[in-house]
Coordinates of C-alpha atoms in Angstrom, one line a residue:
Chain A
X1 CA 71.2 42.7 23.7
X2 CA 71.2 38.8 23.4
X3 CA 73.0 39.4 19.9
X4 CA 76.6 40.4 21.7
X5 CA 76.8 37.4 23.1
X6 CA 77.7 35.6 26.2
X7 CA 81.9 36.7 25.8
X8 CA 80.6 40.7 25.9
X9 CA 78.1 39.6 28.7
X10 CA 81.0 38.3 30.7
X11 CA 83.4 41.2 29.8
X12 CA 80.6 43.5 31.2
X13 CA 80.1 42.0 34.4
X14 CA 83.6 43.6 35.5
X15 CA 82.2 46.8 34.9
X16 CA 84.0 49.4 37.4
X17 CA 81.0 51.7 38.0
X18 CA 79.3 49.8 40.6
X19 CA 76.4 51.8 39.2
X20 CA 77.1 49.8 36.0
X21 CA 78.5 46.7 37.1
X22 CA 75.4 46.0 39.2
X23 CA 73.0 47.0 37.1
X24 CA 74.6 46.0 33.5
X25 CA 75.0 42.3 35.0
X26 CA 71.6 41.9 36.3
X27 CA 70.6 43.2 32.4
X28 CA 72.6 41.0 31.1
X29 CA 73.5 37.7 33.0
X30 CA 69.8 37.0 34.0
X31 CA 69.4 36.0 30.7
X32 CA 72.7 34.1 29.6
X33 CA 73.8 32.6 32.8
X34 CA 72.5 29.4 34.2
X35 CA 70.2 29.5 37.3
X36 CA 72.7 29.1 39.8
X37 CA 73.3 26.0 42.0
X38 CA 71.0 26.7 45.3
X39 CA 68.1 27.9 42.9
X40 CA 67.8 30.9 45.3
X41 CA 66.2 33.8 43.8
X42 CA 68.6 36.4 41.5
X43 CA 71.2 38.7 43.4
X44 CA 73.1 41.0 42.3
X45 CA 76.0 40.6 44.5
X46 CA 76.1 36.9 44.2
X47 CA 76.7 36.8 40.5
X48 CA 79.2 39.5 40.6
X49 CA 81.2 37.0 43.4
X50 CA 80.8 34.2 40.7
X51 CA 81.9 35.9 37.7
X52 CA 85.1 37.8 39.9
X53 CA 86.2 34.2 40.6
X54 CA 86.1 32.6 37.0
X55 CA 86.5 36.1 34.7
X56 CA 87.0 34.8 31.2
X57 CA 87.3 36.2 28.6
X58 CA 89.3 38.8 31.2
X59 CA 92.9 38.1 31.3
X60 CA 94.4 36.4 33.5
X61 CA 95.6 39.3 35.8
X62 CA 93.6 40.3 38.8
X63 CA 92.4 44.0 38.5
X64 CA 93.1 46.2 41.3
X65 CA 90.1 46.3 43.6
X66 CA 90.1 50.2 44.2
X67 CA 87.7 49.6 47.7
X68 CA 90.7 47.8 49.4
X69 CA 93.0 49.2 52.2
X70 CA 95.9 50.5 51.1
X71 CA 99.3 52.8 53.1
X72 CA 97.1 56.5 52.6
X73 CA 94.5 55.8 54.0
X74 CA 94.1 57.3 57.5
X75 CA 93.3 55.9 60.4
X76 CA 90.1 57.0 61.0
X77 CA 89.6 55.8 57.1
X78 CA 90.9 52.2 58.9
X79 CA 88.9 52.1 61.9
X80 CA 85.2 53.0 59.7
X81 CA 86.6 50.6 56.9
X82 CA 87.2 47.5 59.6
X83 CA 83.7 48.9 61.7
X84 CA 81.8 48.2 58.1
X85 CA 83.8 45.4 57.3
X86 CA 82.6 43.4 60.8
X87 CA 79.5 43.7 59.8
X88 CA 79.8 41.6 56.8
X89 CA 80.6 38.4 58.4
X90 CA 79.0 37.9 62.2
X91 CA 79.9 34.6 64.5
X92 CA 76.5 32.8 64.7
X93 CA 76.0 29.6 67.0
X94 CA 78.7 27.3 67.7
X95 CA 81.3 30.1 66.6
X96 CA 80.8 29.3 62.8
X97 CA 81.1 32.7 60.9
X98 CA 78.1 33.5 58.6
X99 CA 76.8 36.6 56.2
X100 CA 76.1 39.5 58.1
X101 CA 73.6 42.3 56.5
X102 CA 76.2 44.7 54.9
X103 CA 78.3 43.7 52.3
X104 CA 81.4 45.7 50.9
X105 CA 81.4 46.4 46.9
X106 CA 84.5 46.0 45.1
X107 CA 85.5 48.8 42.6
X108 CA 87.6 48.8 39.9
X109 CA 88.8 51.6 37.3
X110 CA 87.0 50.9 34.1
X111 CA 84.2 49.6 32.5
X112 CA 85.8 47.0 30.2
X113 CA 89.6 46.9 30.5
X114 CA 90.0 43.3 31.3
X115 CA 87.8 41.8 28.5
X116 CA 89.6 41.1 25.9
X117 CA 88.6 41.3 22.0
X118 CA 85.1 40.8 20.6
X119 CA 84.1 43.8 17.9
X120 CA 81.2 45.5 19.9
X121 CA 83.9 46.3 22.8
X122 CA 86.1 48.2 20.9
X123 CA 83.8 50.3 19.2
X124 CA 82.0 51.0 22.3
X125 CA 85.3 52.6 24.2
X126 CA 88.6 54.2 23.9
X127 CA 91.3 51.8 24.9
X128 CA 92.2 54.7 27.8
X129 CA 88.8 55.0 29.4
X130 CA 89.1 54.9 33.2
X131 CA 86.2 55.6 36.0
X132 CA 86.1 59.6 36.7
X133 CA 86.5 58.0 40.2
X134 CA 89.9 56.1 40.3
X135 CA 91.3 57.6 37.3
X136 CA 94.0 58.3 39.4
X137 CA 97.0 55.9 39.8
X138 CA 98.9 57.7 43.0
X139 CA 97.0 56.6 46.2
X140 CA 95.7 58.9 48.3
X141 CA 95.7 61.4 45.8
X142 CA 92.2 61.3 44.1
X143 CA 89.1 59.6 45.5
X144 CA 89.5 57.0 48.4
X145 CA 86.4 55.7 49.2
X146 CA 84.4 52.5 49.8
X147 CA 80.8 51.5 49.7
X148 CA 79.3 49.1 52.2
X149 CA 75.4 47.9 51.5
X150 CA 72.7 46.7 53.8
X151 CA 70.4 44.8 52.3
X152 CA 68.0 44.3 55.0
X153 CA 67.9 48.5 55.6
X154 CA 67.7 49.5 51.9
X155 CA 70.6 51.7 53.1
X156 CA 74.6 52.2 51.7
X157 CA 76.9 54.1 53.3
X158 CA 80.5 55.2 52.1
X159 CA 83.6 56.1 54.1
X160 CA 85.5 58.8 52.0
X161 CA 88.8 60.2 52.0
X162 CA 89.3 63.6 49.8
X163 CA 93.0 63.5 48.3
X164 CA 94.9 66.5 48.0
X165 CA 93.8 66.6 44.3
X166 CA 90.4 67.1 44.9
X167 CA 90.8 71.4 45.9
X168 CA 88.3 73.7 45.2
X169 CA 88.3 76.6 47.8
X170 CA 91.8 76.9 49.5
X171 CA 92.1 74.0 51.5
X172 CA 88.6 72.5 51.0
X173 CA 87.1 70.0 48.6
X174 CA 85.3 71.4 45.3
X175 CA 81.6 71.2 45.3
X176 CA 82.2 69.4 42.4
X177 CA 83.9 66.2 43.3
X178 CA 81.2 66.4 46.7
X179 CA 78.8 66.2 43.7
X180 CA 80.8 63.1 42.2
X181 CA 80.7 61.1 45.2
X182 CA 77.0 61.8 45.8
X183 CA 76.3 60.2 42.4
X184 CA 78.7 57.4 42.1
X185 CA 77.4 56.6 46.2
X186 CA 73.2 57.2 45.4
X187 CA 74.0 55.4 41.8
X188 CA 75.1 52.8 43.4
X189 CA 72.4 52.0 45.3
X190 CA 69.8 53.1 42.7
X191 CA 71.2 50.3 40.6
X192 CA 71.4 47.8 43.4
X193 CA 67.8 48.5 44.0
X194 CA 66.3 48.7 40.6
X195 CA 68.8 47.3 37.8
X196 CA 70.2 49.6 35.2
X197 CA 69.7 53.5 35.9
X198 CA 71.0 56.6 34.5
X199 CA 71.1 59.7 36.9
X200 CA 68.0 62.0 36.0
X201 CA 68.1 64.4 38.8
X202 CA 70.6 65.9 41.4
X203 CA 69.4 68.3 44.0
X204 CA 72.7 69.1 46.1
X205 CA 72.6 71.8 49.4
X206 CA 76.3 72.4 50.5
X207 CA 75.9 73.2 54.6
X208 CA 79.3 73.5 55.0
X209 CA 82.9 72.8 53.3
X210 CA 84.7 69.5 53.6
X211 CA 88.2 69.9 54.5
X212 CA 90.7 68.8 52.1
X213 CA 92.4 65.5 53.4
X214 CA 89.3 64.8 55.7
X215 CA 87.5 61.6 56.3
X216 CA 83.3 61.7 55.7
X217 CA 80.8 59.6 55.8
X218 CA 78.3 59.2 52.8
X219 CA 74.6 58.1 53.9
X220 CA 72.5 57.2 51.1
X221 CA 68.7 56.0 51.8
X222 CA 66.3 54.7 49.5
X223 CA 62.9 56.5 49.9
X224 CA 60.9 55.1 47.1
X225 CA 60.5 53.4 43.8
X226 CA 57.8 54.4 41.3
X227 CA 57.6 52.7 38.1
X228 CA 61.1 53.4 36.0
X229 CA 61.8 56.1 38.7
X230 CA 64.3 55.4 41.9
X231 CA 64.3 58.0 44.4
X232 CA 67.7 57.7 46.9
X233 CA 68.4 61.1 49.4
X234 CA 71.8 61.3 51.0
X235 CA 73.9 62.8 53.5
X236 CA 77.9 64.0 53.9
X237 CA 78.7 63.8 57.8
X238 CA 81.6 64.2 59.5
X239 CA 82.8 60.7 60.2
X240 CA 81.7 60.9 63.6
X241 CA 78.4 61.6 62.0
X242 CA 77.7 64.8 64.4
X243 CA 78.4 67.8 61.4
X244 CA 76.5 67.5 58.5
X245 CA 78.7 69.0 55.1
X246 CA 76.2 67.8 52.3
X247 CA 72.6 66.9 51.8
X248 CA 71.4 65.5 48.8
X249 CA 68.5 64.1 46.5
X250 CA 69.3 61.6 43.2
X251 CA 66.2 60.5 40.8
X252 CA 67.5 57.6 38.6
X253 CA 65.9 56.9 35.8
X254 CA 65.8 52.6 34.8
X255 CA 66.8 52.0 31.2
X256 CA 67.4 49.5 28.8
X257 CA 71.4 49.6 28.9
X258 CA 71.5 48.7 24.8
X259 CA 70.7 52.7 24.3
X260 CA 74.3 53.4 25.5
X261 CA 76.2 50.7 23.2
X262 CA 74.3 51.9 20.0
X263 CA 72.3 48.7 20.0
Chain B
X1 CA 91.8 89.7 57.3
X2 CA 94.2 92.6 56.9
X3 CA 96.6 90.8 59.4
X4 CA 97.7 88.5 56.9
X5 CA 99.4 91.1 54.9
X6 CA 100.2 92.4 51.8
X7 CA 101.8 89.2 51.2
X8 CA 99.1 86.8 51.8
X9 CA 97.3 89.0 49.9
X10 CA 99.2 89.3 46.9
X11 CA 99.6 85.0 46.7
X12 CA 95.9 84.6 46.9
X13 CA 95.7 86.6 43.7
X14 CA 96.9 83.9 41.9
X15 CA 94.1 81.1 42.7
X16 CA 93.4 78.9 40.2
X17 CA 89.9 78.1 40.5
X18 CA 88.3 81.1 38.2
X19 CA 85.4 81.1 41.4
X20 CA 87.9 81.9 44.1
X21 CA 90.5 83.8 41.8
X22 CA 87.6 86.5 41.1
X23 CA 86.5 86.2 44.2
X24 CA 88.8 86.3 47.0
X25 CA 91.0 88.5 45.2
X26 CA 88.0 91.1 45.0
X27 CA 88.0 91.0 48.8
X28 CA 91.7 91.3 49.6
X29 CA 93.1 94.0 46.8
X30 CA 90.4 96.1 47.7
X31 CA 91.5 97.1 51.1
X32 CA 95.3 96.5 50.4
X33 CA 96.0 97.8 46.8
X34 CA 96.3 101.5 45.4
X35 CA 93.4 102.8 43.5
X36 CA 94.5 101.8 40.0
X37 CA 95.7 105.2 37.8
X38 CA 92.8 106.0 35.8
X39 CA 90.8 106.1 38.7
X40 CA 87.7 103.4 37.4
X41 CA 85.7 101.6 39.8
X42 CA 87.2 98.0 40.6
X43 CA 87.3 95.6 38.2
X44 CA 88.1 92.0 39.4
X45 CA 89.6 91.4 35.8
X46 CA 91.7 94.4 35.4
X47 CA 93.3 93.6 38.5
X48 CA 93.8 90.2 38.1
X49 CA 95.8 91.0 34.7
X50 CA 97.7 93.4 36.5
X51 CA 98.8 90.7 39.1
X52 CA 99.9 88.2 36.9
X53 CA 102.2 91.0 35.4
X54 CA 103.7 91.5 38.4
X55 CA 103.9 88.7 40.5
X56 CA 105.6 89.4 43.5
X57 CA 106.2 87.2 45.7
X58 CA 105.3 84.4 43.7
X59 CA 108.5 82.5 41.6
X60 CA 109.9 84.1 38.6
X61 CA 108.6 80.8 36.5
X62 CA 105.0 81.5 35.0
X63 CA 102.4 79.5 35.9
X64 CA 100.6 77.2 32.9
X65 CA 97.3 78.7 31.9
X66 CA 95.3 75.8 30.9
X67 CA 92.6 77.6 29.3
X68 CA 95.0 78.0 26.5
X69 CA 95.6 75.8 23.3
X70 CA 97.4 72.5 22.9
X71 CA 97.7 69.7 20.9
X72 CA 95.0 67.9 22.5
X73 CA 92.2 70.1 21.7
X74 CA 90.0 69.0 18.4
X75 CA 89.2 70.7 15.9
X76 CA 86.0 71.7 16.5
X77 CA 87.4 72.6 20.7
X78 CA 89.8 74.8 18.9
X79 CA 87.5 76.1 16.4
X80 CA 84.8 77.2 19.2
X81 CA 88.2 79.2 21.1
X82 CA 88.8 80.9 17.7
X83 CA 85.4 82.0 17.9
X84 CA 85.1 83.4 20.7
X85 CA 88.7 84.8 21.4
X86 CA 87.6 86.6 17.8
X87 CA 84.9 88.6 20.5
X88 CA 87.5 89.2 23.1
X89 CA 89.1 92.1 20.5
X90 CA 86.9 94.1 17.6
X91 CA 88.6 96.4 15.1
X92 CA 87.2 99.9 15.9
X93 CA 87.5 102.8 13.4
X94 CA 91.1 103.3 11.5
X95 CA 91.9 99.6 11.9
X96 CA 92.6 100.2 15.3
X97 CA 91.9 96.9 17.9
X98 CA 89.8 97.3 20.9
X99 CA 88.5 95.2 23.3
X100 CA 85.4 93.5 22.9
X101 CA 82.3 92.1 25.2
X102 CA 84.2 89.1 25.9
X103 CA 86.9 88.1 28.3
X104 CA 88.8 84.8 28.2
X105 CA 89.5 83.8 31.8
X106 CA 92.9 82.3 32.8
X107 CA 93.0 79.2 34.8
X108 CA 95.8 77.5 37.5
X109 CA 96.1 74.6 38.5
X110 CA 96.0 75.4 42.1
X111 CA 95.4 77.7 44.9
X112 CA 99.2 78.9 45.9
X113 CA 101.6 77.1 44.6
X114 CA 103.3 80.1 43.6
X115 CA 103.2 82.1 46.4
X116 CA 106.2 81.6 48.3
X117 CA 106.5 81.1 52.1
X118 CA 104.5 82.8 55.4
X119 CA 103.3 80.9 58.1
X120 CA 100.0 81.2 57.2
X121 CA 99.8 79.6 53.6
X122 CA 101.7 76.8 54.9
X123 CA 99.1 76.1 57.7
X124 CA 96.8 76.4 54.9
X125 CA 97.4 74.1 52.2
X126 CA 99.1 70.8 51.8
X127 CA 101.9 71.7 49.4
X128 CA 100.4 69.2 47.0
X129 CA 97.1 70.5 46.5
X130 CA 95.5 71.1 43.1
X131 CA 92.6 72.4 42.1
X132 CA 89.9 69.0 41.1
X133 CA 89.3 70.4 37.4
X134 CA 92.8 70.5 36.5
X135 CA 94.7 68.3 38.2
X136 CA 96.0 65.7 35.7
X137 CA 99.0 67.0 33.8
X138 CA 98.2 64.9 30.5
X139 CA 96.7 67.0 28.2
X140 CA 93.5 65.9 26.9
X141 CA 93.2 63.2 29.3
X142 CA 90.6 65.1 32.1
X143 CA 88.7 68.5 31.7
X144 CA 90.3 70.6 29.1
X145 CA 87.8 73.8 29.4
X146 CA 88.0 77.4 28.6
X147 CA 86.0 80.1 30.0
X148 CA 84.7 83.2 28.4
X149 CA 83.0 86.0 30.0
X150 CA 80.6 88.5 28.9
X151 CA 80.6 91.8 31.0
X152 CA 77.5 93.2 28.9
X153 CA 75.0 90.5 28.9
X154 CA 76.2 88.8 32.2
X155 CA 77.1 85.7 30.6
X156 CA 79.3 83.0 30.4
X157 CA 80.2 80.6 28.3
X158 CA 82.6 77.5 28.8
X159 CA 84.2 75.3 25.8
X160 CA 84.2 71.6 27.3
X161 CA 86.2 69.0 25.7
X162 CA 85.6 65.6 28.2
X163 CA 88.6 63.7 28.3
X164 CA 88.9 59.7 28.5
X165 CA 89.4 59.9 32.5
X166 CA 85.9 61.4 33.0
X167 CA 83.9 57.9 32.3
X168 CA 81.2 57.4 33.8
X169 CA 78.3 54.9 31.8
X170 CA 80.4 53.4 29.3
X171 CA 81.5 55.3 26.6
X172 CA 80.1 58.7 28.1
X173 CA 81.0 61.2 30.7
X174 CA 80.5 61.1 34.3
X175 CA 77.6 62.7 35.8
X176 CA 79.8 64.1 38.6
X177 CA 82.2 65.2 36.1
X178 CA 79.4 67.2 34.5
X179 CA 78.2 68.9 37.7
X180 CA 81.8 69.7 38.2
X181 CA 82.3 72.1 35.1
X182 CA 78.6 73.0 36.2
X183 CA 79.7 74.0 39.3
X184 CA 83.4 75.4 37.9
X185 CA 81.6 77.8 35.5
X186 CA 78.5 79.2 37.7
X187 CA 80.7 79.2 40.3
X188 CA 83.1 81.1 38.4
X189 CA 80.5 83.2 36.8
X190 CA 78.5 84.1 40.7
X191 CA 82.0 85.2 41.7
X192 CA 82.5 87.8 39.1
X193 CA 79.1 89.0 39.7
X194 CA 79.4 89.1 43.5
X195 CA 82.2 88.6 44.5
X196 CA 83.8 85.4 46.8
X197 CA 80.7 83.1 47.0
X198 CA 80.4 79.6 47.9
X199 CA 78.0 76.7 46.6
X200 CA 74.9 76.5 48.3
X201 CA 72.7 74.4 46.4
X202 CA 73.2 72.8 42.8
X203 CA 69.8 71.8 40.9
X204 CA 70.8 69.5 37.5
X205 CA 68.7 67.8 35.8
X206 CA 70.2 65.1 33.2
X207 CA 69.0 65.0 29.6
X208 CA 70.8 63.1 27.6
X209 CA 74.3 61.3 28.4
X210 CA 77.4 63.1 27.1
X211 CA 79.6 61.1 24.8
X212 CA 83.3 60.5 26.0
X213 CA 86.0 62.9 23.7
X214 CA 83.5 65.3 23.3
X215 CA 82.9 68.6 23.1
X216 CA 80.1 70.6 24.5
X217 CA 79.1 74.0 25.4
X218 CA 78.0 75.2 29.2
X219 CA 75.6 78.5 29.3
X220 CA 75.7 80.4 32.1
X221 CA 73.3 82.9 32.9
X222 CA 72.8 85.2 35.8
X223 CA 69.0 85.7 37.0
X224 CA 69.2 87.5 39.7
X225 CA 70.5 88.8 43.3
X226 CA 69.2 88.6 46.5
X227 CA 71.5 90.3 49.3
X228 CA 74.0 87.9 49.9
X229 CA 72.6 85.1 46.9
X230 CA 73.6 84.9 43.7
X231 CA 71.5 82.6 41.3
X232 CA 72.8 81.5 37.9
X233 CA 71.2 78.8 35.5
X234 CA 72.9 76.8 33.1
X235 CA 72.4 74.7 30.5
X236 CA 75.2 72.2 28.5
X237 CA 74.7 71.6 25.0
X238 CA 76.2 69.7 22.1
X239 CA 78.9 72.7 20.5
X240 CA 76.2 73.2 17.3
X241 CA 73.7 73.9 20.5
X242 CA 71.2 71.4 18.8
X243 CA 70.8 69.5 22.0
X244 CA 70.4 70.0 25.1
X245 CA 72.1 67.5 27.6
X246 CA 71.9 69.1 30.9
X247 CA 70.4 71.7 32.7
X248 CA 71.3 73.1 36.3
X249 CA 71.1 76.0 38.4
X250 CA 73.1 76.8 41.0
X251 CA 72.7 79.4 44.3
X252 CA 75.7 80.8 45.6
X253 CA 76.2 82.9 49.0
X254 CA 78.7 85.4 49.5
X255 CA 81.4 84.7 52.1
X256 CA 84.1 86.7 54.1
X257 CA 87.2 84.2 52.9
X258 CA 88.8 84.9 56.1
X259 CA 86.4 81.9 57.3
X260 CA 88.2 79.8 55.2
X261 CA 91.6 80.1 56.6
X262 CA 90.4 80.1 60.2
X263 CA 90.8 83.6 60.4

């Protein structure tokens, strides 16, 4: 891994997947980055703050951060987005704001668009590549969703909206994309928890269809971690959480991210 | 059901998910269509062939079949067609052609979009709505899949080519994009068998990652039926079937689709 070098290190740490861009940094920058300034212990999230703020070798354009608000999103989609997004950043004493226990992941739509050059990168992926997730320019459209993570709780939830591109029974969403959405949200939090993973298992019971255009609510819970193996189980709810559409079961699988590259 | 007349009827026999096509035409035609000429027991195939001859009141335009050809399909995607549209018609005695054990299936894009008007489709369906596996119009850029069926050994097989909008881990396809063909073709393959069915629980189990641009084959094989479940496994392998990169089985329950339109 070392041999790539810090320039493909960096270019992976904007990796869309949160699955991958948590995990694949933690792989990587824990060797090739300096201990940072407050000499707390490793986080995920912290680095991939740092590294969003000063992104060489990216270019010097901003990617789209896929988990923002944008004009299709509904307003139920608004009010869970701002109810997540309060709990990120609580007043403490004196009315100073500080770090609440959630924090909202950013998401982009590809692994390695924004590094630029090196020789390992563009044998690795097609120039066109984009996340199965936001691979989908028109918003609203596709997948709208956003993932929230609570540290303290071991728990991630995402708020969902199913664009009209997403049919599989008349007017509902296909089992399939449910499926998706499960494994980007469970992968998420596998990685977040455990480093690199690869999705091993999904057990998926359908209780009852999603409605095309609807808003729902994507629980995911870590219930235990045995040696290489991260066990997440996960709920779809209505977003007022009282009808359950989807439960769910991941086993992730930790693995030495070199395997994918060839290395 | 019946209340939604003939023409209802006759627009849901154009869906374009294979599952529902099969499925919820079985259900309707039945009660509102003649008993075909030669007097055979229903055949969800024969019928929908005779629909898509005749497809009142849908728009003189044809609908795209995107199981077909085009110039995105490799070699070896177009070579594994060849083969088994070669099944789909034998030579019999005299040089004559009949057909064979196979059946290619046709797919759409979405649910109605060629059915035209009645109050009822347009309560049920955004106008925009398209089905998840083939909703991007660039060819070769998402799923480009054919199904075939065999009648005889209850079978199905699906040619997969993953396009560069399915990423998932770099350089490889999404493991929500695989349990969507898993889901597409079981689903498909449950509703041929039982007629319309919904998803009730997907099992896969992930063996090896599938590399971006290629093309695999999914296995589809009915084991058995319980009343109102249907139970297919599945397996995906590499197109020489050398490797084995996932494995799922799926239950499926039959439905009355008048639940689906809040009938």
């Amino acid at each position: 891994m070392l041999r790539h070098g810090l320039q493909m290190a960096r270019g992976l740490c904007q990796l869309v997947s949160h699955k991958f861009s948590v995990g694949l940094h933690r792989n990587i920058m824990k060797h090739l980055l300096p201990i940072n300034a407050t000499g707390h212990a490793w986080s995920p999230l912290r680095n991939i703050r740092a590294v969003t703020m000063a992104p060489w070798p990216f270019s010097s354009s901003q990617p789209r951060d896929y988990s923002l608000p944008n004009a299709s999103w509904s307003a139920e989609m608004q009010r869970l987005y701002d109810h997540y997004s309060s709990m990120c950043e609580v007043e403490a004493e004196g009315g100073e704001k500080k770090k609440g226990a959630w924090r909202r992941l950013p998401s982009y739509n590809r692994t390695l668009k924004y590094a630029t050059g090196g020789q390992c990168l563009s044998k690795m992926l097609q120039a066109k590549a984009r996340l199965f997730t936001r691979n989908i320019e028109e918003q609203g459209a596709g997948f709208e969703y956003v993932v929230f993570i609570n540290k303290e709780e071991k728990t991630c939830v995402c708020v969902f909206q199913a664009g009209h591109l997403l049919e599989g029974p008349p007017g509902h969403v296909h089992g399939g994309a449910i499926a998706t959405i499960i494994d980007s949200v469970t992968g998420t939090h596998a990685t977040y928890v455990s480093g690199p993973v690869m999705t091993a298992n999904l057990t998926i019971n359908y209780r009852s269809p999603v409605p095309l255009g609807s808003v729902v609510l994507v629980h995911s819970a870590l219930e235990k971690v045995e040696g290489r193996k991260t066990f997440i189980s996960c709920q779809v709810t209505s977003s007022d959480g009282t009808k359950l559409h989807t439960e769910a079961t991941g086993l992730f699988v930790s693995i030495n991210v070199s395997h994918l590259f060839g290395a």
